[in-house]
PDB file of C-alpha atoms in Angstrom:
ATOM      1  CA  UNK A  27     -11.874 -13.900  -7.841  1.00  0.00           C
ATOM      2  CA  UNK A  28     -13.329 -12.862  -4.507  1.00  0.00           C
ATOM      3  CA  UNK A  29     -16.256 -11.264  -5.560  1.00  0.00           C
ATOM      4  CA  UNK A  30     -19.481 -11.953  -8.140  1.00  0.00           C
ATOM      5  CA  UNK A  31     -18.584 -12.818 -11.666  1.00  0.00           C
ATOM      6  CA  UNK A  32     -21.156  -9.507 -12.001  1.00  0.00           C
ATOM      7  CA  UNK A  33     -19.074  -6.991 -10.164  1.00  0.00           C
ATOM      8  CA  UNK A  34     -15.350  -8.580 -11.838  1.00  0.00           C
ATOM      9  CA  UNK A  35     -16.136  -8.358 -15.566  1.00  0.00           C
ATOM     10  CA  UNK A  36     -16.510  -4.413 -15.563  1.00  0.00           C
ATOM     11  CA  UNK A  37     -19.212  -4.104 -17.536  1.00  0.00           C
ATOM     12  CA  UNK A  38     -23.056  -2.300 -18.031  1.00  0.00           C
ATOM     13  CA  UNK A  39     -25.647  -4.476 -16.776  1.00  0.00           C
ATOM     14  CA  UNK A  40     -27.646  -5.274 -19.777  1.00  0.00           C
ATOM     15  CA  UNK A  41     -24.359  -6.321 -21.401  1.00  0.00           C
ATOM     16  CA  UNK A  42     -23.229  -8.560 -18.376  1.00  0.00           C
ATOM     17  CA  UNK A  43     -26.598  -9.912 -18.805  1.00  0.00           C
ATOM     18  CA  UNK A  44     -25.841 -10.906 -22.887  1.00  0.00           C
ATOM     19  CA  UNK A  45     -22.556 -12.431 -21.882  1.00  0.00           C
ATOM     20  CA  UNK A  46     -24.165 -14.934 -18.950  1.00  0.00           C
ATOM     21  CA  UNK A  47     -27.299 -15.649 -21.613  1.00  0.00           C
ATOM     22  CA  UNK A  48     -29.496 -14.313 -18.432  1.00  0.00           C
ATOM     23  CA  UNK A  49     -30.156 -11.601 -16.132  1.00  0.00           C
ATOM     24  CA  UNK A  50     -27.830 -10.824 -13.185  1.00  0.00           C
ATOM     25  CA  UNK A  51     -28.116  -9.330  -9.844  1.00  0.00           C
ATOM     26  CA  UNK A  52     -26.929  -5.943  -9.450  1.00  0.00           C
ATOM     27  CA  UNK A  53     -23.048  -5.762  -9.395  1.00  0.00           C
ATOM     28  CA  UNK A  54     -23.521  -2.595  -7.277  1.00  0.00           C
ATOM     29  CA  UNK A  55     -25.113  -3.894  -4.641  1.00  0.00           C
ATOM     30  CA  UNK A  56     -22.153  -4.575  -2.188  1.00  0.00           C
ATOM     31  CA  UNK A  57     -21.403  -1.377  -2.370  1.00  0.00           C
ATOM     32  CA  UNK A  58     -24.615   0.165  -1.808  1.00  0.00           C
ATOM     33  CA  UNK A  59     -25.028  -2.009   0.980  1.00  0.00           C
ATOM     34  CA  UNK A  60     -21.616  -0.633   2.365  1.00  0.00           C
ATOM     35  CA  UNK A  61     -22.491   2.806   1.479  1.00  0.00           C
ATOM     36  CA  UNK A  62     -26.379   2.634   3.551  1.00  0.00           C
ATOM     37  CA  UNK A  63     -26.886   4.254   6.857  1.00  0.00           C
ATOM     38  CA  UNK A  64     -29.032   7.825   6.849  1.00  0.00           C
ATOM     39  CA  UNK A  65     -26.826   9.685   9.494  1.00  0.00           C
ATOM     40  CA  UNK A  66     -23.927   9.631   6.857  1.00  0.00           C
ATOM     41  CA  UNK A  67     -23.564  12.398   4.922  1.00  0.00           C
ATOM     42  CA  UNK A  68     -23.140  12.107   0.739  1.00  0.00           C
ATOM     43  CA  UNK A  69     -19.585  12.110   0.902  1.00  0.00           C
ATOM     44  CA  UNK A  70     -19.247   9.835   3.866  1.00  0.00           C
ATOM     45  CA  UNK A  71     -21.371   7.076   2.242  1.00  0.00           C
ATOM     46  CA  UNK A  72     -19.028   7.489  -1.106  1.00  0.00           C
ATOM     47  CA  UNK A  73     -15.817   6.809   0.920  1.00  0.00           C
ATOM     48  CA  UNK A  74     -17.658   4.241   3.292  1.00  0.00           C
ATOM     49  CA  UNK A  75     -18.669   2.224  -0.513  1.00  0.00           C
ATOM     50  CA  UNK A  76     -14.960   2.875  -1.159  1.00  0.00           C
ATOM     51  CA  UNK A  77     -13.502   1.662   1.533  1.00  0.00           C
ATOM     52  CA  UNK A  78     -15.358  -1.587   2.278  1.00  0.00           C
ATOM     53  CA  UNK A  79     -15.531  -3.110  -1.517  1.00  0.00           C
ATOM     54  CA  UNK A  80     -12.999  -0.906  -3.819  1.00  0.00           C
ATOM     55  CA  UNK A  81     -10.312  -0.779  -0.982  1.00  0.00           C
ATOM     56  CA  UNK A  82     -10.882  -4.339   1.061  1.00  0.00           C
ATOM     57  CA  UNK A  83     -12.094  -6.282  -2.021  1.00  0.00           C
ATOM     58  CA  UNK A  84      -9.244  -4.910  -4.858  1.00  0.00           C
ATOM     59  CA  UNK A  85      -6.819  -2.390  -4.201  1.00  0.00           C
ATOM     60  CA  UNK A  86      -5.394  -4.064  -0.580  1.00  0.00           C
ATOM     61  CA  UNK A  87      -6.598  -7.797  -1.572  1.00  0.00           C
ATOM     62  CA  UNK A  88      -3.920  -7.299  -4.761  1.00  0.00           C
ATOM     63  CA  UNK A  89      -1.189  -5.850  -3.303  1.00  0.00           C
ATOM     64  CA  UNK A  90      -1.599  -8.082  -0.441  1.00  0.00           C
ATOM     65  CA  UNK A  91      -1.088 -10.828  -2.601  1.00  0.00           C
ATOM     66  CA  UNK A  92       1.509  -9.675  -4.669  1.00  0.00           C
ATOM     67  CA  UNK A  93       3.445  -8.883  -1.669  1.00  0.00           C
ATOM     68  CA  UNK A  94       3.083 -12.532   0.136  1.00  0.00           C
ATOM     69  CA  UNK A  95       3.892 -14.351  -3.321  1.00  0.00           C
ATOM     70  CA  UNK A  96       7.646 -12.383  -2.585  1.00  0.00           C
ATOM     71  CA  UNK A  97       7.929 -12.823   1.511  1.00  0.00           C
ATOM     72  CA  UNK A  98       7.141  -9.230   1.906  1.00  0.00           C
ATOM     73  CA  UNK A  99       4.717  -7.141   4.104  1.00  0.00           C
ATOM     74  CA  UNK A 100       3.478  -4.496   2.284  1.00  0.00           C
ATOM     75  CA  UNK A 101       1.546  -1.504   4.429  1.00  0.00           C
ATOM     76  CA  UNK A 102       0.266   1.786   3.371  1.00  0.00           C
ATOM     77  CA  UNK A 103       0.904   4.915   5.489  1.00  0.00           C
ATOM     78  CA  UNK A 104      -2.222   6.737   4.488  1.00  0.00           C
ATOM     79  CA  UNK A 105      -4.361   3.969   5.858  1.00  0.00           C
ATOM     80  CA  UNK A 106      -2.784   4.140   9.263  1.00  0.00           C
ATOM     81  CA  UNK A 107      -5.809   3.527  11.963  1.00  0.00           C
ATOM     82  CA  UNK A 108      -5.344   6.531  13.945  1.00  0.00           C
ATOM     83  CA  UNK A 109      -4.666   8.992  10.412  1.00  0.00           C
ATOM     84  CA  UNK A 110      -7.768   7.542   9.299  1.00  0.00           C
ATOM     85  CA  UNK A 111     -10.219   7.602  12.539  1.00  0.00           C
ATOM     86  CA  UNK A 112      -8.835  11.622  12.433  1.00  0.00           C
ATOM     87  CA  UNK A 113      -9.634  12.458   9.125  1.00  0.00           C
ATOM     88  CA  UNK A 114     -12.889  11.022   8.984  1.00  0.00           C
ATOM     89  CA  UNK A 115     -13.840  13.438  11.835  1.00  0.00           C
ATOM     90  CA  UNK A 116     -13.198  16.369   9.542  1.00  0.00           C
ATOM     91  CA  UNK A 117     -15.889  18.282   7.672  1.00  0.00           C
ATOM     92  CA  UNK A 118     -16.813  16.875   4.351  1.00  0.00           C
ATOM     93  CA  UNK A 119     -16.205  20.811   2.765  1.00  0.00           C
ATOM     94  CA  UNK A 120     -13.041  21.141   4.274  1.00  0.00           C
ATOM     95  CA  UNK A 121     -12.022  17.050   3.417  1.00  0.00           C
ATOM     96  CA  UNK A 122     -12.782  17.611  -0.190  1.00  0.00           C
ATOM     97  CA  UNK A 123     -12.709  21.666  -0.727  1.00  0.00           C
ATOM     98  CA  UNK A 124     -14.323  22.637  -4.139  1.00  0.00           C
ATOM     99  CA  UNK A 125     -14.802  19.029  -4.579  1.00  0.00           C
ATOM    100  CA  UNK A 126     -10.900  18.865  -5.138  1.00  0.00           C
ATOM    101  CA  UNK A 127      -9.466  15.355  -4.628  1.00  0.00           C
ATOM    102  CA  UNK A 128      -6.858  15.398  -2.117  1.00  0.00           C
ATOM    103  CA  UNK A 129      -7.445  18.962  -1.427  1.00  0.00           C
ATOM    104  CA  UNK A 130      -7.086  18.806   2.062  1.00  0.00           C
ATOM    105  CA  UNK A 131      -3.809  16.682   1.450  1.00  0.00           C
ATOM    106  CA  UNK A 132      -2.114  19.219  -1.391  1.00  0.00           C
ATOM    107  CA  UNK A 133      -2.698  21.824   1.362  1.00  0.00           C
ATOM    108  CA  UNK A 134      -0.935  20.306   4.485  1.00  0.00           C
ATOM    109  CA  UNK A 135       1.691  19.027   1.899  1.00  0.00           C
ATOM    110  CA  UNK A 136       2.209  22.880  -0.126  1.00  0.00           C
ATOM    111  CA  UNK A 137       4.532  23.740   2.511  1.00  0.00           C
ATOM    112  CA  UNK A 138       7.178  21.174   2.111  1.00  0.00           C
ATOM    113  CA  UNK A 139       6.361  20.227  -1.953  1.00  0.00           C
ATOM    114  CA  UNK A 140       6.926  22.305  -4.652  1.00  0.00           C
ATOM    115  CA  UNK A 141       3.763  22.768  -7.132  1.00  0.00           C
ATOM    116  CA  UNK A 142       5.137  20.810  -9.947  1.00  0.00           C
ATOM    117  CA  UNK A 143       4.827  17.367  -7.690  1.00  0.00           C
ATOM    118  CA  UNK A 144       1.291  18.623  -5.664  1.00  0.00           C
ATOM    119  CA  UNK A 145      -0.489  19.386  -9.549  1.00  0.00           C
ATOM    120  CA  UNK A 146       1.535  16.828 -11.302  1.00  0.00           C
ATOM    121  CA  UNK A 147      -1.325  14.382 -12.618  1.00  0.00           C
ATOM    122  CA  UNK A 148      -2.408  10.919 -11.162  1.00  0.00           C
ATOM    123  CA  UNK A 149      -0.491   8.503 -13.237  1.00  0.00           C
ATOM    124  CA  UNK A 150      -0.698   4.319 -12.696  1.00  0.00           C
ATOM    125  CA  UNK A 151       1.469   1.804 -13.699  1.00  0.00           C
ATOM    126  CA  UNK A 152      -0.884   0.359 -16.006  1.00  0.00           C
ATOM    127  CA  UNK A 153      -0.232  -2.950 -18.128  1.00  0.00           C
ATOM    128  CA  UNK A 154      -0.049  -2.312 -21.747  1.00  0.00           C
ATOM    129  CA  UNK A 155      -3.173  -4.483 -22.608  1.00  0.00           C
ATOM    130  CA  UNK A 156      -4.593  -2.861 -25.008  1.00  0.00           C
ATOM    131  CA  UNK A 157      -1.965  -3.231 -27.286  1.00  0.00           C
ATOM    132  CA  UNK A 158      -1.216  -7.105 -26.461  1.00  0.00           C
ATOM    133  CA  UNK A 159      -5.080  -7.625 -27.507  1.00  0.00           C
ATOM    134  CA  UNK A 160      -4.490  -5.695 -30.684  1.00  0.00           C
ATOM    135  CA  UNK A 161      -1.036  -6.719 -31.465  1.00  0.00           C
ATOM    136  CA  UNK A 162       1.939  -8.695 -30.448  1.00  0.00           C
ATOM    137  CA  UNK A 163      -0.716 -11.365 -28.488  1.00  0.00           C
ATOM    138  CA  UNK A 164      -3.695 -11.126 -30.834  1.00  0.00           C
ATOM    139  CA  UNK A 165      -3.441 -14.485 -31.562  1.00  0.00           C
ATOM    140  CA  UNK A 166      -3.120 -15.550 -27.602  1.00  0.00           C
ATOM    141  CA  UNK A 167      -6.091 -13.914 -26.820  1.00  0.00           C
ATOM    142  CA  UNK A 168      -8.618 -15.339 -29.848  1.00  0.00           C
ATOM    143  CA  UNK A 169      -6.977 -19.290 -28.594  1.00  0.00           C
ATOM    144  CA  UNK A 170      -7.833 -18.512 -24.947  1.00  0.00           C
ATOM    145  CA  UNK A 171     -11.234 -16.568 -25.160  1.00  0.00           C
ATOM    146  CA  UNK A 172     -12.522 -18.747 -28.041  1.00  0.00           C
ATOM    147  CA  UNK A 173     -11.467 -22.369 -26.492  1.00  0.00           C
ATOM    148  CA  UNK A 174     -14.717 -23.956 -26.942  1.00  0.00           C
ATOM    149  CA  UNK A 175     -14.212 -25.707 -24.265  1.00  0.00           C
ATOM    150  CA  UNK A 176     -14.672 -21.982 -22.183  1.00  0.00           C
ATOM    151  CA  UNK A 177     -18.214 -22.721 -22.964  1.00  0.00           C
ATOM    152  CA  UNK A 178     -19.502 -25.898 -22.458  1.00  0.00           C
ATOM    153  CA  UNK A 179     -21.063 -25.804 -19.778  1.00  0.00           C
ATOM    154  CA  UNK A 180     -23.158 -22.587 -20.473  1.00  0.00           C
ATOM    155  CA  UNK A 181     -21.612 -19.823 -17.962  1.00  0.00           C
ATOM    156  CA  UNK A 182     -20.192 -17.706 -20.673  1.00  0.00           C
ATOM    157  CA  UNK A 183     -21.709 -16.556 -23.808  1.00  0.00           C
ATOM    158  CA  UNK A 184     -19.429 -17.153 -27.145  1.00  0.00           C
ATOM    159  CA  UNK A 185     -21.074 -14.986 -29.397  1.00  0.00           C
ATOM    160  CA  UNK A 186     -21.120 -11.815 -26.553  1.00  0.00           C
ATOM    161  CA  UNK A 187     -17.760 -12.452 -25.917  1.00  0.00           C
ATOM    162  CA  UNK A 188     -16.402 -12.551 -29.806  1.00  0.00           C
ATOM    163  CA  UNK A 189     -18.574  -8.988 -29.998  1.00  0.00           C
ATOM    164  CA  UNK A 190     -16.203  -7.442 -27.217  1.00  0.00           C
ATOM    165  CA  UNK A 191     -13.365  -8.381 -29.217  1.00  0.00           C
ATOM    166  CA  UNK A 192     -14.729  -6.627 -32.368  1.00  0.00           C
ATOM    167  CA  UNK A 193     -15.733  -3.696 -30.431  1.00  0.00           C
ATOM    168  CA  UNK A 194     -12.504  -3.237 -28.782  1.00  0.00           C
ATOM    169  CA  UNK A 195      -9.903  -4.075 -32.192  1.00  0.00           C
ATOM    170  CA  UNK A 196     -12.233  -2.098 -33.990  1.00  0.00           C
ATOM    171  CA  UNK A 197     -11.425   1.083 -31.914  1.00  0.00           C
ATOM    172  CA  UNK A 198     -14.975   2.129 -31.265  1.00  0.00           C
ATOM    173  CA  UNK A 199     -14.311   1.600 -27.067  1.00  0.00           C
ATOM    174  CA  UNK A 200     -11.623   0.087 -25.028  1.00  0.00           C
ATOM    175  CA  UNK A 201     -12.655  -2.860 -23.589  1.00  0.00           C
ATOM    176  CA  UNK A 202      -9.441  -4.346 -22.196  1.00  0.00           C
ATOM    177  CA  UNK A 203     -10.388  -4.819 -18.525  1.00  0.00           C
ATOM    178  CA  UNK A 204     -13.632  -6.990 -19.441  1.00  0.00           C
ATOM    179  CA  UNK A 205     -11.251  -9.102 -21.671  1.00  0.00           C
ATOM    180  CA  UNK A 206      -8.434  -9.340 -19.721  1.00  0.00           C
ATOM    181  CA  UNK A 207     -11.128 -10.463 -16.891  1.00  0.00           C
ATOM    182  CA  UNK A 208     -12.394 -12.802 -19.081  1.00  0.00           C
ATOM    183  CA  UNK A 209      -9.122 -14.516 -20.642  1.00  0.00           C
ATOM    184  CA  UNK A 210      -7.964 -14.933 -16.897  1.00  0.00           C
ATOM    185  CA  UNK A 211     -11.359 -16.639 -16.016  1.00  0.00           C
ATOM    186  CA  UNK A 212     -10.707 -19.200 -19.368  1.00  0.00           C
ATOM    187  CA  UNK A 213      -7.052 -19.550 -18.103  1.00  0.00           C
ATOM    188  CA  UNK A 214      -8.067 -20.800 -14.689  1.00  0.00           C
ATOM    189  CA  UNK A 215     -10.620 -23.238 -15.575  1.00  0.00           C
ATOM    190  CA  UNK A 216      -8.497 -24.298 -18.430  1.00  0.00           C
ATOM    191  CA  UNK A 217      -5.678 -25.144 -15.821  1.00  0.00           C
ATOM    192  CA  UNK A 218      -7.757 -26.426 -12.946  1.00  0.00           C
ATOM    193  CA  UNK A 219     -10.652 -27.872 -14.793  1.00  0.00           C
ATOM    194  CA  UNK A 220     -13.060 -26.058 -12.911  1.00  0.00           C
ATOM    195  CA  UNK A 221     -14.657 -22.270 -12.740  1.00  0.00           C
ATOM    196  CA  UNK A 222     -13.486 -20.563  -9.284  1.00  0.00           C
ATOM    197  CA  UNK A 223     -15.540 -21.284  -5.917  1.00  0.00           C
ATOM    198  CA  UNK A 224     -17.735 -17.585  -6.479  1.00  0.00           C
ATOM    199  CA  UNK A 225     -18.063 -18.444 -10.446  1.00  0.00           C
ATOM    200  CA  UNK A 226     -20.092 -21.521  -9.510  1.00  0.00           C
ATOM    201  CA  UNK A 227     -23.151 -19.866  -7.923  1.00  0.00           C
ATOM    202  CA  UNK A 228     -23.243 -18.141 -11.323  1.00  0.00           C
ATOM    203  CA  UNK A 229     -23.650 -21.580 -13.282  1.00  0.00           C
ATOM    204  CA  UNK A 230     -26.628 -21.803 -15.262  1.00  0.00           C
ATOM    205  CA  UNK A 231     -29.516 -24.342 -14.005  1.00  0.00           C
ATOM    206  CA  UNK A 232     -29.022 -27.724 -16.214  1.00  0.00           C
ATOM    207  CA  UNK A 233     -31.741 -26.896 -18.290  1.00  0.00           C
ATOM    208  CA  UNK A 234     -29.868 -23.996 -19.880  1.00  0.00           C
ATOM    209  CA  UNK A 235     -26.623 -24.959 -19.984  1.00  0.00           C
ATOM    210  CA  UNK A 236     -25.055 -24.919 -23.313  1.00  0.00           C
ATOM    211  CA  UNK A 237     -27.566 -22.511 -24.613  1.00  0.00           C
ATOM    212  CA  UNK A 238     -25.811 -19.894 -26.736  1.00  0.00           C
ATOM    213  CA  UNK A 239     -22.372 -21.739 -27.002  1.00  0.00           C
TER     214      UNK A 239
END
């Protein structure tokens, strides 16, 4: 996983702390850490959080992956040292004008794009989970989240985890990401017989474990 359990599962505190059966540190933290230093401005200490756990720890750790598993180098222009170091000298007002994203960007780029492309919305290449946990793999999802052997040892919570189900089929919120987190956690220690190396810090004390499954 590369990271705490905490910061992975994408959820509220309080409910991170029903689905371990115990209070957790603060999944934030990294990124406050990241973000500290009191001669950086507001917006600096955003992009400085971004940078050092969104960008390092998820964005560029995925792709980097992805890219390897096919023999290929992957590299992205905007992060380009010197582009970078140059940017970051620019004021934060003229960086992010009217708190537009990518303001400063849409205006270098106005000149050779026409307007359709430079207010054309951010769109991903998202998975369709949401419908896999409703529909065609409804049935996938209950066998690998509700394996009871996914809780014998006391990390995970069944009864928190059959409530995010609920939640999420009945339409109230969309929950996919904490699921989909979840079923890939199950899948790995179902293959390998083990939790990952940064899951095992989380492991309750032997006293607790069990309790709740």
């Amino acid at each position: 996983l590369g990271r705490p359990l905490a910061y992975t599962m994408d959820l509220p505190r309080g409910e991170l702390a029903s689905l371990l059966g115990r209070e957790v540190s603060d999944p934030l933290a990294e990124a406050r850490a990241w973000a500290s230093g009191e001669r950086l401005g507001s917006l600096d200490r955003t992009l400085r959080a971004y940078e050092g756990c969104f960008l390092e720890s998820d964005i560029l750790f995925k792709i980097d992956r992805a890219g390897m598993s096919h023999g290929l180098e992957i590299r992205s222009p905007f992060l380009d040292h010197e582009l970078v170091e140059c940017v970051a000298r620019v004021p934060g007002k003229i960086r992010l004008p009217m708190l537009l994203r990518k303001g400063l960007m849409r205006q270098v780029l106005c000149r050779d794009l026409p307007d359709w492309i430079l207010q054309r919305p951010k769109q991903g290449f998202s998975l369709p989970i949401v419908r896999w946990i409703n529909g065609e793999m409804r049935a996938w999802f209950d066998d690998v989240l509700l394996d009871p052997s996914g809780y014998s040892d006391g990390l995970l919570q069944r009864r928190a985890v059959e409530g995010l189900l609920a939640r999420h089929r009945s339409g109230r919120e969309n929950l996919r990401k904490p699921i989909w987190n979840l079923a890939t956690l199950m899948l790995w220690k179902s293959h390998w017989g083990r939790w990952p190396n940064p899951v095992v810090s989380e492991l309750p004390c032997p006293e607790v474990v069990g309790h709740g499954a």
